[in-house]
Amino acid sequence: MPLAAQHWIAPAWGGPEQWRLVGTTVPDPGPGEITVRVRAAGMNPADRKHVAAPRPGAALPVPIGYEVSGEIVAIGPETRIGSGEARVGDEVIAFRVQGGYASALTMPAEKAFRKPAPLSHAEAANLLLAGTTAAEMLERVQAQSGDTILLHGASGAVGVMVLQLAALRGVRVIGTASEAGAERVRRFGGIPIAYGPGLLDRVRALDLPVNAALDAVGTDEAVDVSLALVDDLARIVTIAAPGRAAEHGFLSIAGSQPASAEFRDGIRGELARLADEGLLEVPLARTYPLADAVEATLFLAEQHPGGKLALLP
Ligand SMILES: NC(=O)c1ccc[n+]([C@@H]2O[C@H](COP(=O)([O-])OP(=O)(O)OC[C@H]3O[C@@H](n4cnc5c(N)ncnc54)[C@H](OP(=O)(O)O)[C@@H]3O)[C@@H](O)[C@H]2O)c1
């Protein structure tokens, strides 16, 4: 039977203040689909940025949220999920869903993977967007064992995923952060360094060869320091400064690019497995009730959340 649920929508382009929490009926799953009761919705800057202005191909109202953790409450006929067999009651994470800020939703089953046991729902709901982005950044600059990379925004959600995946590959990371974020960088194996005026000199003073630069911040400082330290433009990647990348000819990636989407979709299962084995953590800063999505979004937009945020229905 179709399920009554609540979900957040953007009824118009613009800021989160105009988002609405509305009632909806979640359809029964057809073949290749599952219905998930959401235990936690992961939050990412993209949730807000993607509805800030009209986007080609997107129609209003836009359901908000790209990733969730929860349990399967209905499963379509002859249906397997991304990680294999599944039953009603199984705990799963899912990414890239449409409308994750919800109490329940029906989705293509291939987007769902067995929930990593060591992670809480709030942590697990935040694994895949940041994790797949981080994995693609490392892949695109061909980071390999023995390399030293400079990572801008190392204490952020994507940053800590890069740190953990780099450590698994034997890649050394110099990571920029605030004073408050430095301890998080160290905990995940990076060499913390303060961002702000003098960054280039501070990196040079470490006297380490910087083979590649990964930008998860997008400031001019991050781009300028990357260009000053890394000659090979194919070993500089940004996820937040597409304009500067086009200007200088280095890499810029986004989930909306077909090649990125294909890579990221392909790596979800591997990240879920690593987390299940206890090899990937998701530092959580705060949780909020689902009804407080706007307040949580405004906090995340300040850019110093100190870890991931999750909405709990
Ligand atoms: N293109 C893509 O595919 C893609 C995918 C995911 C994310 N993104 C984008 O990447 C960015 C990071 O995402 P996230 O989820 O990691 O965000 P987040 O968790 O909010 O982290 C933001 C980080 O930026 C750091 N920061 C803030 N101001 C800074 C400055 N002036 N200089 C250097 N660092 C600064 C903060 O460090 P402190 O707290 O230590 O100050 C914080 O760790 C966002 O712009 C997001 O939209 C893009």
Short mmCIF file of C-alpha atoms and ligand atoms in Angstrom, two decimals:
data_model
loop_
_atom_site.label_atom_id
_atom_site.label_comp_id
_atom_site.label_asym_id
_atom_site.label_seq_id
_atom_site.Cartn_x
_atom_site.Cartn_y
_atom_site.Cartn_z
CA MET A 1 0.00 0.00 0.00
CA PRO A 2 1.35 3.50 -0.81
CA LEU A 3 2.97 5.10 2.25
CA ALA A 4 2.21 8.57 3.64
CA ALA A 5 5.42 10.54 4.13
CA GLN A 6 6.86 14.02 4.43
CA HIS A 7 9.57 15.52 2.26
CA TRP A 8 11.31 18.83 1.67
CA ILE A 9 10.91 20.61 -1.64
CA ALA A 10 12.21 23.83 -3.15
CA PRO A 11 9.08 25.35 -4.71
CA ALA A 12 11.13 28.16 -6.31
CA TRP A 13 14.79 28.85 -7.17
CA GLY A 14 16.64 30.69 -4.42
CA GLY A 15 17.65 30.26 -0.78
CA PRO A 16 16.55 27.59 1.70
CA GLU A 17 14.26 30.02 3.55
CA GLN A 18 11.57 29.28 0.97
CA TRP A 19 11.82 25.48 1.11
CA ARG A 20 8.70 23.67 2.32
CA LEU A 21 8.14 20.41 4.23
CA VAL A 22 5.10 18.85 2.55
CA GLY A 23 3.07 15.67 2.79
CA THR A 24 3.42 13.15 -0.02
CA THR A 25 2.38 9.63 -0.93
CA VAL A 26 5.28 7.29 -1.57
CA PRO A 27 4.38 4.94 -4.45
CA ASP A 28 4.73 1.19 -4.12
CA PRO A 29 7.98 -0.05 -5.65
CA GLY A 30 7.80 -1.49 -9.16
CA PRO A 31 10.30 -3.96 -10.63
CA GLY A 32 13.84 -2.70 -9.91
CA GLU A 33 12.67 -0.37 -7.15
CA ILE A 34 12.59 -0.35 -3.34
CA THR A 35 10.88 1.80 -0.74
CA VAL A 36 13.12 2.96 2.11
CA ARG A 37 12.05 4.35 5.47
CA VAL A 38 14.61 7.06 6.06
CA ARG A 39 16.43 6.96 9.42
CA ALA A 40 18.83 9.76 8.47
CA ALA A 41 19.25 12.07 5.50
CA GLY A 42 22.80 13.14 4.68
CA MET A 43 23.44 16.83 4.07
CA ASN A 44 25.81 18.34 1.50
CA PRO A 45 26.48 21.88 0.21
CA ALA A 46 25.11 20.72 -3.18
CA ASP A 47 21.61 20.33 -1.70
CA ARG A 48 21.41 24.11 -1.34
CA LYS A 49 23.58 25.14 -4.31
CA HIS A 50 21.62 23.08 -6.84
CA VAL A 51 18.38 24.96 -6.17
CA ALA A 52 19.90 28.42 -5.73
CA ALA A 53 19.33 29.30 -9.40
CA PRO A 54 17.58 27.69 -12.40
CA ARG A 55 19.43 24.65 -13.76
CA PRO A 56 19.07 23.21 -17.25
CA GLY A 57 16.82 20.17 -17.21
CA ALA A 58 15.56 20.69 -13.63
CA ALA A 59 11.87 21.40 -13.04
CA LEU A 60 10.22 22.96 -9.99
CA PRO A 61 9.39 21.93 -7.35
CA VAL A 62 12.74 20.23 -6.69
CA PRO A 63 12.84 17.52 -4.01
CA ILE A 64 15.92 18.17 -1.81
CA GLY A 65 18.64 15.73 -0.75
CA TYR A 66 20.92 13.22 -2.46
CA GLU A 67 21.68 10.53 0.11
CA VAL A 68 19.99 8.59 2.91
CA SER A 69 20.37 5.72 5.33
CA GLY A 70 17.37 3.67 6.42
CA GLU A 71 15.60 0.36 6.05
CA ILE A 72 13.78 -1.32 3.21
CA VAL A 73 10.03 -1.42 3.86
CA ALA A 74 8.96 -2.71 0.43
CA ILE A 75 10.77 -4.29 -2.49
CA GLY A 76 9.68 -4.68 -6.10
CA PRO A 77 9.34 -8.07 -7.79
CA GLU A 78 12.59 -9.82 -8.81
CA THR A 79 14.59 -6.91 -7.43
CA ARG A 80 18.20 -6.81 -6.21
CA ILE A 81 19.93 -3.77 -4.73
CA GLY A 82 23.36 -2.38 -5.69
CA SER A 83 25.11 -4.73 -3.27
CA GLY A 84 23.10 -7.86 -4.19
CA GLU A 85 20.19 -9.71 -2.58
CA ALA A 86 17.98 -7.75 -0.17
CA ARG A 87 14.89 -8.25 1.94
CA VAL A 88 12.30 -6.10 3.68
CA GLY A 89 13.84 -4.96 6.97
CA ASP A 90 17.43 -4.77 5.64
CA GLU A 91 19.35 -1.59 6.48
CA VAL A 92 20.70 0.24 3.44
CA ILE A 93 22.38 3.45 2.35
CA ALA A 94 21.46 5.07 -0.95
CA PHE A 95 23.01 7.66 -3.25
CA ARG A 96 22.22 9.51 -5.73
CA VAL A 97 18.54 9.69 -4.79
CA GLN A 98 16.15 12.52 -5.53
CA GLY A 99 14.50 13.91 -2.44
CA GLY A 100 16.45 12.37 0.43
CA TYR A 101 15.21 14.98 2.95
CA ALA A 102 12.17 12.78 3.53
CA SER A 103 10.66 10.30 5.95
CA ALA A 104 10.39 7.67 3.19
CA LEU A 105 10.96 7.37 -0.55
CA THR A 106 10.79 4.90 -3.41
CA MET A 107 13.95 4.71 -5.49
CA PRO A 108 15.78 2.64 -8.10
CA ALA A 109 17.15 -0.35 -6.16
CA GLU A 110 20.59 -0.17 -7.80
CA LYS A 111 21.27 3.04 -5.85
CA ALA A 112 21.07 1.18 -2.51
CA PHE A 113 23.85 -0.74 -0.75
CA ARG A 114 23.96 -2.70 2.49
CA LYS A 115 24.51 -0.22 5.33
CA PRO A 116 28.05 -0.42 6.75
CA ALA A 117 27.57 -1.98 10.19
CA PRO A 118 30.09 0.18 12.13
CA LEU A 119 28.38 3.44 11.09
CA SER A 120 25.26 4.92 12.69
CA HIS A 121 22.46 5.89 10.29
CA ALA A 122 23.49 9.57 10.60
CA GLU A 123 27.08 8.71 9.67
CA ALA A 124 26.20 6.21 6.96
CA ALA A 125 23.80 8.70 5.32
CA ASN A 126 26.81 10.93 4.74
CA LEU A 127 29.30 8.41 3.34
CA LEU A 128 28.68 8.34 -0.38
CA LEU A 129 28.50 11.84 -1.83
CA ALA A 130 31.68 13.01 -0.11
CA GLY A 131 33.31 9.59 -0.45
CA THR A 132 32.73 9.16 -4.17
CA THR A 133 33.87 12.75 -4.82
CA ALA A 134 37.07 12.17 -2.85
CA ALA A 135 37.76 8.90 -4.66
CA GLU A 136 37.34 10.62 -8.02
CA MET A 137 39.66 13.48 -7.06
CA LEU A 138 42.44 11.02 -6.17
CA GLU A 139 41.80 8.98 -9.30
CA ARG A 140 41.80 11.94 -11.68
CA VAL A 141 45.21 13.21 -10.51
CA GLN A 142 46.54 9.61 -10.52
CA ALA A 143 47.61 9.79 -6.89
CA GLN A 144 49.79 6.80 -6.14
CA SER A 145 51.84 5.31 -3.37
CA GLY A 146 54.79 7.53 -2.50
CA ASP A 147 53.15 10.74 -3.81
CA THR A 148 52.72 13.81 -1.65
CA ILE A 149 49.58 15.84 -2.40
CA LEU A 150 48.38 19.22 -1.23
CA LEU A 151 44.70 19.13 -0.20
CA HIS A 152 42.77 22.37 0.30
CA GLY A 153 39.83 22.01 2.71
CA ALA A 154 41.22 18.90 4.39
CA SER A 155 39.06 19.24 7.51
CA GLY A 156 35.80 19.32 5.50
CA ALA A 157 33.54 16.44 4.55
CA VAL A 158 35.23 15.73 1.22
CA GLY A 159 38.62 16.51 2.76
CA VAL A 160 38.49 13.83 5.46
CA MET A 161 37.39 11.29 2.86
CA VAL A 162 40.39 12.20 0.69
CA LEU A 163 42.64 11.85 3.75
CA GLN A 164 41.35 8.36 4.55
CA LEU A 165 41.40 7.08 0.96
CA ALA A 166 44.86 8.57 0.41
CA ALA A 167 46.18 6.80 3.52
CA LEU A 168 44.85 3.49 2.15
CA ARG A 169 46.80 4.16 -1.09
CA GLY A 170 50.04 5.14 0.67
CA VAL A 171 49.71 8.77 -0.42
CA ARG A 172 51.01 11.49 1.93
CA VAL A 173 48.70 14.51 2.35
CA ILE A 174 49.47 18.08 3.37
CA GLY A 175 46.02 19.39 4.30
CA THR A 176 44.90 22.99 4.78
CA ALA A 177 42.50 23.74 7.64
CA SER A 178 41.61 26.26 10.31
CA GLU A 179 43.16 25.93 13.74
CA ALA A 180 40.02 24.11 14.89
CA GLY A 181 40.18 21.73 11.90
CA ALA A 182 43.90 20.89 12.25
CA GLU A 183 43.32 18.16 14.82
CA ARG A 184 40.86 16.39 12.46
CA VAL A 185 43.45 16.50 9.66
CA ARG A 186 46.07 14.97 11.96
CA ARG A 187 43.67 12.28 13.20
CA PHE A 188 43.14 11.06 9.64
CA GLY A 189 46.85 10.94 8.91
CA GLY A 190 47.40 14.29 7.20
CA ILE A 191 49.99 17.01 7.86
CA PRO A 192 47.86 20.02 8.85
CA ILE A 193 48.76 23.47 7.61
CA ALA A 194 46.86 26.72 8.21
CA TYR A 195 45.14 28.32 5.23
CA GLY A 196 45.32 32.12 4.84
CA PRO A 197 48.04 34.63 3.92
CA GLY A 198 51.49 33.03 3.60
CA LEU A 199 50.15 29.56 2.70
CA LEU A 200 52.57 29.09 -0.21
CA ASP A 201 55.59 29.86 2.01
CA ARG A 202 54.35 27.56 4.75
CA VAL A 203 53.98 24.67 2.29
CA ARG A 204 57.43 25.34 0.79
CA ALA A 205 58.92 25.44 4.29
CA LEU A 206 57.85 21.80 4.79
CA ASP A 207 60.39 20.95 2.08
CA LEU A 208 58.30 18.11 0.64
CA PRO A 209 57.86 17.56 -3.13
CA VAL A 210 54.21 18.31 -3.97
CA ASN A 211 53.17 15.98 -6.82
CA ALA A 212 49.49 16.94 -7.09
CA ALA A 213 46.97 19.43 -5.68
CA LEU A 214 43.34 18.76 -4.78
CA ASP A 215 41.05 21.72 -4.13
CA ALA A 216 37.91 21.16 -2.04
CA VAL A 217 37.49 24.85 -1.18
CA GLY A 218 37.58 26.93 -4.36
CA THR A 219 39.23 30.10 -3.03
CA ASP A 220 41.70 32.04 -5.21
CA GLU A 221 44.32 31.25 -2.57
CA ALA A 222 43.79 27.50 -3.02
CA VAL A 223 44.01 27.78 -6.81
CA ASP A 224 47.00 30.14 -6.85
CA VAL A 225 49.03 28.03 -4.41
CA SER A 226 48.20 24.86 -6.36
CA LEU A 227 49.37 26.45 -9.63
CA ALA A 228 52.57 27.72 -7.97
CA LEU A 229 53.50 24.25 -6.66
CA VAL A 230 52.35 21.81 -9.35
CA ASP A 231 53.53 22.27 -12.95
CA ASP A 232 51.53 19.41 -14.47
CA LEU A 233 47.98 20.77 -14.92
CA ALA A 234 46.66 17.21 -15.23
CA ARG A 235 47.60 16.74 -11.56
CA ILE A 236 45.52 19.67 -10.24
CA VAL A 237 41.81 19.12 -9.64
CA THR A 238 39.10 21.31 -8.15
CA ILE A 239 35.53 20.58 -7.08
CA ALA A 240 34.72 24.19 -6.24
CA ALA A 241 36.43 26.57 -8.69
CA PRO A 242 35.25 25.62 -12.21
CA GLY A 243 35.86 29.14 -13.54
CA ARG A 244 39.51 29.19 -12.48
CA ALA A 245 39.96 25.66 -13.88
CA ALA A 246 38.65 26.75 -17.29
CA GLU A 247 40.86 29.83 -17.20
CA HIS A 248 44.09 27.90 -16.45
CA GLY A 249 43.38 24.49 -17.99
CA PHE A 250 43.41 22.25 -14.92
CA LEU A 251 40.78 19.65 -14.00
CA SER A 252 37.35 20.53 -12.65
CA ILE A 253 34.93 17.74 -11.76
CA ALA A 254 31.27 17.62 -10.73
CA GLY A 255 28.68 14.89 -10.26
CA SER A 256 26.67 16.44 -13.11
CA GLN A 257 29.44 15.56 -15.61
CA PRO A 258 28.66 12.18 -17.24
CA ALA A 259 32.21 10.82 -16.72
CA SER A 260 32.14 11.81 -13.04
CA ALA A 261 28.67 10.34 -12.52
CA GLU A 262 29.79 7.05 -14.07
CA PHE A 263 32.95 6.86 -11.94
CA ARG A 264 31.13 7.79 -8.74
CA ASP A 265 28.25 5.37 -9.31
CA GLY A 266 30.79 2.64 -9.96
CA ILE A 267 32.70 3.19 -6.72
CA ARG A 268 29.73 3.32 -4.27
CA GLY A 269 29.84 -0.40 -3.48
CA GLU A 270 33.58 -0.33 -2.80
CA LEU A 271 33.21 2.59 -0.37
CA ALA A 272 30.34 0.86 1.45
CA ARG A 273 32.56 -2.24 1.77
CA LEU A 274 35.52 -0.25 3.11
CA ALA A 275 33.26 1.40 5.71
CA ASP A 276 31.80 -1.99 6.62
CA GLU A 277 35.34 -3.22 7.30
CA GLY A 278 35.91 -0.23 9.59
CA LEU A 279 38.35 1.43 7.17
CA LEU A 280 36.31 4.60 6.57
CA GLU A 281 34.87 6.88 9.24
CA VAL A 282 32.37 9.68 8.80
CA PRO A 283 32.96 12.40 11.41
CA LEU A 284 29.57 13.74 12.47
CA ALA A 285 29.14 17.25 13.88
CA ARG A 286 25.41 17.46 14.58
CA THR A 287 22.01 15.99 13.84
CA TYR A 288 18.78 17.92 13.45
CA PRO A 289 15.12 16.87 13.32
CA LEU A 290 13.89 16.62 9.71
CA ALA A 291 11.67 19.64 10.37
CA ASP A 292 14.77 21.81 11.02
CA ALA A 293 16.32 21.35 7.56
CA VAL A 294 16.44 25.09 6.85
CA GLU A 295 18.28 25.89 10.09
CA ALA A 296 20.73 23.02 9.41
CA THR A 297 21.28 24.21 5.84
CA LEU A 298 22.09 27.74 6.97
CA PHE A 299 24.59 26.35 9.49
CA LEU A 300 26.25 24.20 6.79
CA ALA A 301 26.46 27.23 4.48
CA GLU A 302 28.75 28.97 6.99
CA GLN A 303 31.44 26.52 5.77
CA HIS A 304 32.84 25.48 9.16
CA PRO A 305 30.45 22.70 10.24
CA GLY A 306 33.20 20.69 11.98
CA GLY A 307 31.90 17.43 10.48
CA LYS A 308 28.83 16.14 8.69
CA LEU A 309 25.23 17.05 9.48
CA ALA A 310 22.26 14.71 9.26
CA LEU A 311 18.48 15.17 9.37
CA LEU A 312 16.56 12.65 11.44
CA PRO A 313 12.90 12.05 10.47
N1 LIG B 1 32.13 19.27 -7.65
C1 LIG B 1 31.73 18.26 -6.88
O1 LIG B 1 31.53 17.15 -7.34
C2 LIG B 1 31.56 18.51 -5.40
C3 LIG B 1 31.23 17.43 -4.56
C4 LIG B 1 31.17 17.66 -3.19
C5 LIG B 1 31.40 18.94 -2.69
N2 LIG B 1 31.67 19.95 -3.56
C6 LIG B 1 31.97 21.31 -3.05
O2 LIG B 1 33.21 21.22 -2.36
C7 LIG B 1 33.21 22.12 -1.25
C8 LIG B 1 33.51 21.34 0.03
O3 LIG B 1 32.42 20.47 0.32
P1 LIG B 1 32.34 19.76 1.75
O4 LIG B 1 31.11 18.94 1.76
O5 LIG B 1 33.64 19.15 2.08
O6 LIG B 1 32.13 21.05 2.67
P2 LIG B 1 32.31 21.23 4.25
O7 LIG B 1 32.23 19.94 4.97
O8 LIG B 1 31.40 22.34 4.63
O9 LIG B 1 33.82 21.73 4.39
C9 LIG B 1 34.22 22.99 4.05
C10 LIG B 1 35.66 23.12 4.44
O10 LIG B 1 36.16 24.34 3.87
C11 LIG B 1 37.12 24.84 4.76
N3 LIG B 1 37.21 26.29 4.56
C12 LIG B 1 36.27 27.23 4.82
N4 LIG B 1 36.74 28.45 4.46
C13 LIG B 1 38.00 28.25 3.95
C14 LIG B 1 38.99 29.12 3.41
N5 LIG B 1 38.81 30.45 3.30
N6 LIG B 1 40.15 28.56 2.99
C15 LIG B 1 40.37 27.23 3.08
N7 LIG B 1 39.46 26.37 3.59
C16 LIG B 1 38.30 26.88 4.01
C17 LIG B 1 36.62 24.51 6.14
O11 LIG B 1 37.74 24.32 6.97
P3 LIG B 1 37.72 24.74 8.54
O12 LIG B 1 36.41 24.28 9.10
O13 LIG B 1 38.90 24.03 9.11
O14 LIG B 1 37.83 26.24 8.53
C18 LIG B 1 35.85 23.20 5.93
O15 LIG B 1 36.61 22.10 6.36
C19 LIG B 1 31.85 22.81 -1.28
O16 LIG B 1 31.99 24.02 -1.99
C20 LIG B 1 30.98 21.86 -2.06
O17 LIG B 1 29.89 22.51 -2.69
C21 LIG B 1 31.76 19.78 -4.90
#
